[in-house]
């Protein structure tokens, strides 16, 4: 949950690529219509700009059978192959290392330059390698800034698991 109210450049409880107060990735207050309209969860959502990410450390040291849930929305101006990803890495380093991709979402998923709207609630079983450990959970956008901005939007991020 990214809260309610006005836009926040520094997304609470999430680390951002580069400088956290950079307005290119933010907790966005929804608009009435268009690409930034409210998610099914309502309230603010993470709006992740070209080549950027948001990341959070997860302590799952007492849990197994983890499942990641979230809503996502792309951008109709995205070029073919520009995607938003859900990723993880064992350990708690959001800045470096090798992340493992668990889901890829093409930003213009219909390749038709039409606003596709918010996704249905995603539910992704995480691999057993994250059971009983700490890891970094990251949502990233691989789009390039030219010819235009293409954002990856994420909301209602949940992580569920079975206690040991």
PDB file of N, CA, C and O in Angstrom, residues 6-59:
ATOM      1  N   UNK A   6      -1.482  13.480  -1.570  1.00  0.00           N
ATOM      2  CA  UNK A   6      -0.730  14.050  -2.684  1.00  0.00           C
ATOM      3  C   UNK A   6       0.461  13.175  -3.073  1.00  0.00           C
ATOM      4  O   UNK A   6       0.884  12.296  -2.318  1.00  0.00           O
ATOM      5  N   UNK A   7       1.028  13.455  -4.254  1.00  0.00           N
ATOM      6  CA  UNK A   7       2.227  12.763  -4.721  1.00  0.00           C
ATOM      7  C   UNK A   7       3.352  12.882  -3.695  1.00  0.00           C
ATOM      8  O   UNK A   7       3.499  13.921  -3.047  1.00  0.00           O
ATOM      9  N   UNK A   8       4.138  11.805  -3.542  1.00  0.00           N
ATOM     10  CA  UNK A   8       5.334  11.819  -2.699  1.00  0.00           C
ATOM     11  C   UNK A   8       6.526  11.396  -3.540  1.00  0.00           C
ATOM     12  O   UNK A   8       6.523  10.306  -4.121  1.00  0.00           O
ATOM     13  N   UNK A   9       7.551  12.245  -3.625  1.00  0.00           N
ATOM     14  CA  UNK A   9       8.746  11.879  -4.379  1.00  0.00           C
ATOM     15  C   UNK A   9       9.521  10.761  -3.698  1.00  0.00           C
ATOM     16  O   UNK A   9      10.153   9.953  -4.366  1.00  0.00           O
ATOM     17  N   UNK A  10       9.505  10.714  -2.376  1.00  0.00           N
ATOM     18  CA  UNK A  10      10.199   9.671  -1.620  1.00  0.00           C
ATOM     19  C   UNK A  10       9.160   8.646  -1.177  1.00  0.00           C
ATOM     20  O   UNK A  10       8.352   8.912  -0.289  1.00  0.00           O
ATOM     21  N   UNK A  11       9.160   7.470  -1.791  1.00  0.00           N
ATOM     22  CA  UNK A  11       8.154   6.453  -1.508  1.00  0.00           C
ATOM     23  C   UNK A  11       8.442   5.835  -0.141  1.00  0.00           C
ATOM     24  O   UNK A  11       9.502   5.242   0.069  1.00  0.00           O
ATOM     25  N   UNK A  12       7.508   5.960   0.811  1.00  0.00           N
ATOM     26  CA  UNK A  12       7.755   5.449   2.164  1.00  0.00           C
ATOM     27  C   UNK A  12       8.048   3.941   2.174  1.00  0.00           C
ATOM     28  O   UNK A  12       7.369   3.170   1.503  1.00  0.00           O
ATOM     29  N   UNK A  13       9.073   3.559   2.917  1.00  0.00           N
ATOM     30  CA  UNK A  13       9.466   2.162   3.144  1.00  0.00           C
ATOM     31  C   UNK A  13      10.018   1.446   1.915  1.00  0.00           C
ATOM     32  O   UNK A  13      10.171   0.228   1.935  1.00  0.00           O
ATOM     33  N   UNK A  14      10.292   2.172   0.850  1.00  0.00           N
ATOM     34  CA  UNK A  14      10.878   1.590  -0.355  1.00  0.00           C
ATOM     35  C   UNK A  14      12.107   2.395  -0.735  1.00  0.00           C
ATOM     36  O   UNK A  14      12.100   3.624  -0.705  1.00  0.00           O
ATOM     37  N   UNK A  15      13.166   1.692  -1.126  1.00  0.00           N
ATOM     38  CA  UNK A  15      14.342   2.351  -1.667  1.00  0.00           C
ATOM     39  C   UNK A  15      14.099   2.556  -3.162  1.00  0.00           C
ATOM     40  O   UNK A  15      13.456   1.736  -3.819  1.00  0.00           O
ATOM     41  N   UNK A  16      14.611   3.666  -3.677  1.00  0.00           N
ATOM     42  CA  UNK A  16      14.445   3.965  -5.098  1.00  0.00           C
ATOM     43  C   UNK A  16      15.794   4.024  -5.788  1.00  0.00           C
ATOM     44  O   UNK A  16      16.797   4.357  -5.163  1.00  0.00           O
ATOM     45  N   UNK A  17      15.797   3.728  -7.074  1.00  0.00           N
ATOM     46  CA  UNK A  17      17.014   3.828  -7.869  1.00  0.00           C
ATOM     47  C   UNK A  17      17.490   5.272  -7.819  1.00  0.00           C
ATOM     48  O   UNK A  17      16.695   6.197  -7.947  1.00  0.00           O
ATOM     49  N   UNK A  18      18.779   5.469  -7.607  1.00  0.00           N
ATOM     50  CA  UNK A  18      19.324   6.824  -7.543  1.00  0.00           C
ATOM     51  C   UNK A  18      18.921   7.530  -6.265  1.00  0.00           C
ATOM     52  O   UNK A  18      18.899   6.954  -5.184  1.00  0.00           O
ATOM     53  N   UNK A  19      18.544   8.773  -6.391  1.00  0.00           N
ATOM     54  CA  UNK A  19      18.193   9.647  -5.271  1.00  0.00           C
ATOM     55  C   UNK A  19      16.722   9.454  -4.921  1.00  0.00           C
ATOM     56  O   UNK A  19      15.842   9.624  -5.770  1.00  0.00           O
ATOM     57  N   UNK A  20      16.404   9.099  -3.669  1.00  0.00           N
ATOM     58  CA  UNK A  20      15.028   8.780  -3.280  1.00  0.00           C
ATOM     59  C   UNK A  20      14.047   9.932  -3.476  1.00  0.00           C
ATOM     60  O   UNK A  20      12.862   9.685  -3.682  1.00  0.00           O
ATOM     61  N   UNK A  21      14.492  11.163  -3.419  1.00  0.00           N
ATOM     62  CA  UNK A  21      13.584  12.298  -3.589  1.00  0.00           C
ATOM     63  C   UNK A  21      13.456  12.757  -5.032  1.00  0.00           C
ATOM     64  O   UNK A  21      12.840  13.772  -5.303  1.00  0.00           O
ATOM     65  N   UNK A  22      14.037  12.016  -5.965  1.00  0.00           N
ATOM     66  CA  UNK A  22      13.927  12.312  -7.388  1.00  0.00           C
ATOM     67  C   UNK A  22      12.467  12.127  -7.819  1.00  0.00           C
ATOM     68  O   UNK A  22      11.878  11.080  -7.567  1.00  0.00           O
ATOM     69  N   UNK A  23      11.847  13.111  -8.466  1.00  0.00           N
ATOM     70  CA  UNK A  23      10.426  13.009  -8.818  1.00  0.00           C
ATOM     71  C   UNK A  23      10.130  12.073  -9.988  1.00  0.00           C
ATOM     72  O   UNK A  23       8.972  11.878 -10.342  1.00  0.00           O
ATOM     73  N   UNK A  24      11.146  11.447 -10.593  1.00  0.00           N
ATOM     74  CA  UNK A  24      10.874  10.567 -11.735  1.00  0.00           C
ATOM     75  C   UNK A  24      10.228   9.250 -11.307  1.00  0.00           C
ATOM     76  O   UNK A  24       9.526   8.625 -12.089  1.00  0.00           O
ATOM     77  N   UNK A  25      10.450   8.817 -10.081  1.00  0.00           N
ATOM     78  CA  UNK A  25       9.775   7.648  -9.515  1.00  0.00           C
ATOM     79  C   UNK A  25       9.145   8.107  -8.205  1.00  0.00           C
ATOM     80  O   UNK A  25       9.827   8.668  -7.361  1.00  0.00           O
ATOM     81  N   UNK A  26       7.834   7.882  -8.070  1.00  0.00           N
ATOM     82  CA  UNK A  26       7.137   8.456  -6.937  1.00  0.00           C
ATOM     83  C   UNK A  26       5.915   7.647  -6.536  1.00  0.00           C
ATOM     84  O   UNK A  26       5.476   6.772  -7.272  1.00  0.00           O
ATOM     85  N   UNK A  27       5.391   7.959  -5.356  1.00  0.00           N
ATOM     86  CA  UNK A  27       4.086   7.458  -4.939  1.00  0.00           C
ATOM     87  C   UNK A  27       3.084   8.455  -5.511  1.00  0.00           C
ATOM     88  O   UNK A  27       3.037   9.608  -5.085  1.00  0.00           O
ATOM     89  N   UNK A  28       2.324   8.037  -6.508  1.00  0.00           N
ATOM     90  CA  UNK A  28       1.481   8.927  -7.307  1.00  0.00           C
ATOM     91  C   UNK A  28       0.033   8.915  -6.838  1.00  0.00           C
ATOM     92  O   UNK A  28      -0.576   7.854  -6.691  1.00  0.00           O
ATOM     93  N   UNK A  29      -0.512  10.111  -6.612  1.00  0.00           N
ATOM     94  CA  UNK A  29      -1.937  10.244  -6.349  1.00  0.00           C
ATOM     95  C   UNK A  29      -2.671  10.023  -7.672  1.00  0.00           C
ATOM     96  O   UNK A  29      -2.287  10.576  -8.700  1.00  0.00           O
ATOM     97  N   UNK A  30      -3.719   9.189  -7.696  1.00  0.00           N
ATOM     98  CA  UNK A  30      -4.402   8.923  -8.956  1.00  0.00           C
ATOM     99  C   UNK A  30      -5.093  10.156  -9.533  1.00  0.00           C
ATOM    100  O   UNK A  30      -5.497  11.056  -8.804  1.00  0.00           O
ATOM    101  N   UNK A  31      -5.209  10.147 -10.849  1.00  0.00           N
ATOM    102  CA  UNK A  31      -5.965  11.160 -11.560  1.00  0.00           C
ATOM    103  C   UNK A  31      -7.361  10.613 -11.845  1.00  0.00           C
ATOM    104  O   UNK A  31      -7.625   9.424 -11.628  1.00  0.00           O
ATOM    105  N   UNK A  32      -8.237  11.450 -12.363  1.00  0.00           N
ATOM    106  CA  UNK A  32      -9.606  11.024 -12.670  1.00  0.00           C
ATOM    107  C   UNK A  32      -9.617  10.010 -13.819  1.00  0.00           C
ATOM    108  O   UNK A  32     -10.363   9.044 -13.797  1.00  0.00           O
ATOM    109  N   UNK A  33      -8.780  10.231 -14.817  1.00  0.00           N
ATOM    110  CA  UNK A  33      -8.749   9.319 -15.972  1.00  0.00           C
ATOM    111  C   UNK A  33      -7.329   9.261 -16.520  1.00  0.00           C
ATOM    112  O   UNK A  33      -6.441   9.947 -16.051  1.00  0.00           O
ATOM    113  N   UNK A  34      -7.132   8.415 -17.527  1.00  0.00           N
ATOM    114  CA  UNK A  34      -5.831   8.299 -18.171  1.00  0.00           C
ATOM    115  C   UNK A  34      -4.940   7.265 -17.508  1.00  0.00           C
ATOM    116  O   UNK A  34      -5.375   6.486 -16.662  1.00  0.00           O
ATOM    117  N   UNK A  35      -3.673   7.270 -17.910  1.00  0.00           N
ATOM    118  CA  UNK A  35      -2.709   6.272 -17.441  1.00  0.00           C
ATOM    119  C   UNK A  35      -2.542   6.257 -15.932  1.00  0.00           C
ATOM    120  O   UNK A  35      -2.186   5.241 -15.354  1.00  0.00           O
ATOM    121  N   UNK A  36      -2.760   7.389 -15.285  1.00  0.00           N
ATOM    122  CA  UNK A  36      -2.542   7.493 -13.840  1.00  0.00           C
ATOM    123  C   UNK A  36      -3.835   7.417 -13.033  1.00  0.00           C
ATOM    124  O   UNK A  36      -3.877   7.847 -11.882  1.00  0.00           O
ATOM    125  N   UNK A  37      -4.887   6.847 -13.627  1.00  0.00           N
ATOM    126  CA  UNK A  37      -6.138   6.695 -12.871  1.00  0.00           C
ATOM    127  C   UNK A  37      -5.951   5.652 -11.771  1.00  0.00           C
ATOM    128  O   UNK A  37      -5.002   4.873 -11.782  1.00  0.00           O
ATOM    129  N   UNK A  38      -6.867   5.643 -10.834  1.00  0.00           N
ATOM    130  CA  UNK A  38      -6.751   4.801  -9.637  1.00  0.00           C
ATOM    131  C   UNK A  38      -6.690   3.316  -9.972  1.00  0.00           C
ATOM    132  O   UNK A  38      -7.388   2.833 -10.865  1.00  0.00           O
ATOM    133  N   UNK A  39      -5.873   2.605  -9.232  1.00  0.00           N
ATOM    134  CA  UNK A  39      -5.814   1.144  -9.337  1.00  0.00           C
ATOM    135  C   UNK A  39      -7.054   0.560  -8.661  1.00  0.00           C
ATOM    136  O   UNK A  39      -7.769   1.277  -7.954  1.00  0.00           O
ATOM    137  N   UNK A  40      -7.293  -0.729  -8.810  1.00  0.00           N
ATOM    138  CA  UNK A  40      -8.410  -1.349  -8.089  1.00  0.00           C
ATOM    139  C   UNK A  40      -8.301  -1.189  -6.573  1.00  0.00           C
ATOM    140  O   UNK A  40      -9.302  -1.259  -5.872  1.00  0.00           O
ATOM    141  N   UNK A  41      -7.078  -0.945  -6.068  1.00  0.00           N
ATOM    142  CA  UNK A  41      -6.862  -0.747  -4.634  1.00  0.00           C
ATOM    143  C   UNK A  41      -7.167   0.679  -4.201  1.00  0.00           C
ATOM    144  O   UNK A  41      -7.406   0.931  -3.031  1.00  0.00           O
ATOM    145  N   UNK A  42      -7.143   1.630  -5.138  1.00  0.00           N
ATOM    146  CA  UNK A  42      -7.358   3.037  -4.807  1.00  0.00           C
ATOM    147  C   UNK A  42      -6.131   3.640  -4.156  1.00  0.00           C
ATOM    148  O   UNK A  42      -5.121   2.980  -3.940  1.00  0.00           O
ATOM    149  N   UNK A  43      -6.174   4.913  -3.836  1.00  0.00           N
ATOM    150  CA  UNK A  43      -5.047   5.571  -3.190  1.00  0.00           C
ATOM    151  C   UNK A  43      -3.846   5.714  -4.106  1.00  0.00           C
ATOM    152  O   UNK A  43      -3.933   5.546  -5.317  1.00  0.00           O
ATOM    153  N   UNK A  44      -2.685   6.051  -3.500  1.00  0.00           N
ATOM    154  CA  UNK A  44      -1.462   6.211  -4.283  1.00  0.00           C
ATOM    155  C   UNK A  44      -0.929   4.860  -4.757  1.00  0.00           C
ATOM    156  O   UNK A  44      -1.194   3.835  -4.154  1.00  0.00           O
ATOM    157  N   UNK A  45      -0.143   4.910  -5.825  1.00  0.00           N
ATOM    158  CA  UNK A  45       0.546   3.735  -6.358  1.00  0.00           C
ATOM    159  C   UNK A  45       1.980   4.135  -6.683  1.00  0.00           C
ATOM    160  O   UNK A  45       2.295   5.331  -6.754  1.00  0.00           O
ATOM    161  N   UNK A  46       2.857   3.159  -6.859  1.00  0.00           N
ATOM    162  CA  UNK A  46       4.233   3.443  -7.263  1.00  0.00           C
ATOM    163  C   UNK A  46       4.249   3.642  -8.770  1.00  0.00           C
ATOM    164  O   UNK A  46       3.768   2.794  -9.531  1.00  0.00           O
ATOM    165  N   UNK A  47       4.783   4.779  -9.200  1.00  0.00           N
ATOM    166  CA  UNK A  47       4.946   5.095 -10.621  1.00  0.00           C
ATOM    167  C   UNK A  47       6.441   5.100 -10.895  1.00  0.00           C
ATOM    168  O   UNK A  47       7.165   5.975 -10.426  1.00  0.00           O
ATOM    169  N   UNK A  48       6.914   4.085 -11.614  1.00  0.00           N
ATOM    170  CA  UNK A  48       8.339   3.832 -11.804  1.00  0.00           C
ATOM    171  C   UNK A  48       8.734   4.257 -13.217  1.00  0.00           C
ATOM    172  O   UNK A  48       8.229   3.714 -14.204  1.00  0.00           O
ATOM    173  N   UNK A  49       9.642   5.204 -13.314  1.00  0.00           N
ATOM    174  CA  UNK A  49      10.039   5.789 -14.592  1.00  0.00           C
ATOM    175  C   UNK A  49      11.038   4.893 -15.331  1.00  0.00           C
ATOM    176  O   UNK A  49      11.539   3.903 -14.791  1.00  0.00           O
ATOM    177  N   UNK A  50      11.342   5.290 -16.560  1.00  0.00           N
ATOM    178  CA  UNK A  50      12.279   4.580 -17.434  1.00  0.00           C
ATOM    179  C   UNK A  50      13.579   4.233 -16.721  1.00  0.00           C
ATOM    180  O   UNK A  50      14.217   5.101 -16.133  1.00  0.00           O
ATOM    181  N   UNK A  51      13.986   2.966 -16.784  1.00  0.00           N
ATOM    182  CA  UNK A  51      15.267   2.543 -16.245  1.00  0.00           C
ATOM    183  C   UNK A  51      15.390   2.619 -14.735  1.00  0.00           C
ATOM    184  O   UNK A  51      16.489   2.505 -14.206  1.00  0.00           O
ATOM    185  N   UNK A  52      14.296   2.790 -14.026  1.00  0.00           N
ATOM    186  CA  UNK A  52      14.346   2.937 -12.575  1.00  0.00           C
ATOM    187  C   UNK A  52      13.707   1.744 -11.872  1.00  0.00           C
ATOM    188  O   UNK A  52      13.162   0.854 -12.519  1.00  0.00           O
ATOM    189  N   UNK A  53      13.774   1.746 -10.544  1.00  0.00           N
ATOM    190  CA  UNK A  53      13.197   0.663  -9.744  1.00  0.00           C
ATOM    191  C   UNK A  53      12.832   1.150  -8.356  1.00  0.00           C
ATOM    192  O   UNK A  53      13.297   2.199  -7.921  1.00  0.00           O
ATOM    193  N   UNK A  54      11.991   0.357  -7.689  1.00  0.00           N
ATOM    194  CA  UNK A  54      11.737   0.498  -6.255  1.00  0.00           C
ATOM    195  C   UNK A  54      12.041  -0.859  -5.639  1.00  0.00           C
ATOM    196  O   UNK A  54      11.814  -1.905  -6.258  1.00  0.00           O
ATOM    197  N   UNK A  55      12.579  -0.855  -4.418  1.00  0.00           N
ATOM    198  CA  UNK A  55      13.059  -2.091  -3.812  1.00  0.00           C
ATOM    199  C   UNK A  55      12.814  -2.036  -2.309  1.00  0.00           C
ATOM    200  O   UNK A  55      12.839  -0.969  -1.697  1.00  0.00           O
ATOM    201  N   UNK A  56      12.601  -3.205  -1.743  1.00  0.00           N
ATOM    202  CA  UNK A  56      12.354  -3.301  -0.301  1.00  0.00           C
ATOM    203  C   UNK A  56      12.980  -4.582   0.233  1.00  0.00           C
ATOM    204  O   UNK A  56      12.894  -5.633  -0.390  1.00  0.00           O
ATOM    205  N   UNK A  57      13.595  -4.496   1.417  1.00  0.00           N
ATOM    206  CA  UNK A  57      14.141  -5.671   2.086  1.00  0.00           C
ATOM    207  C   UNK A  57      13.007  -6.445   2.747  1.00  0.00           C
ATOM    208  O   UNK A  57      12.133  -5.857   3.380  1.00  0.00           O
ATOM    209  N   UNK A  58      13.048  -7.763   2.605  1.00  0.00           N
ATOM    210  CA  UNK A  58      12.026  -8.649   3.165  1.00  0.00           C
ATOM    211  C   UNK A  58      12.694  -9.630   4.114  1.00  0.00           C
ATOM    212  O   UNK A  58      13.665 -10.289   3.741  1.00  0.00           O
ATOM    213  N   UNK A  59      12.176  -9.731   5.330  1.00  0.00           N
ATOM    214  CA  UNK A  59      12.656 -10.730   6.281  1.00  0.00           C
ATOM    215  C   UNK A  59      11.648 -11.871   6.311  1.00  0.00           C
ATOM    216  O   UNK A  59      10.606 -11.787   6.944  1.00  0.00           O
TER     217      UNK A  59
END
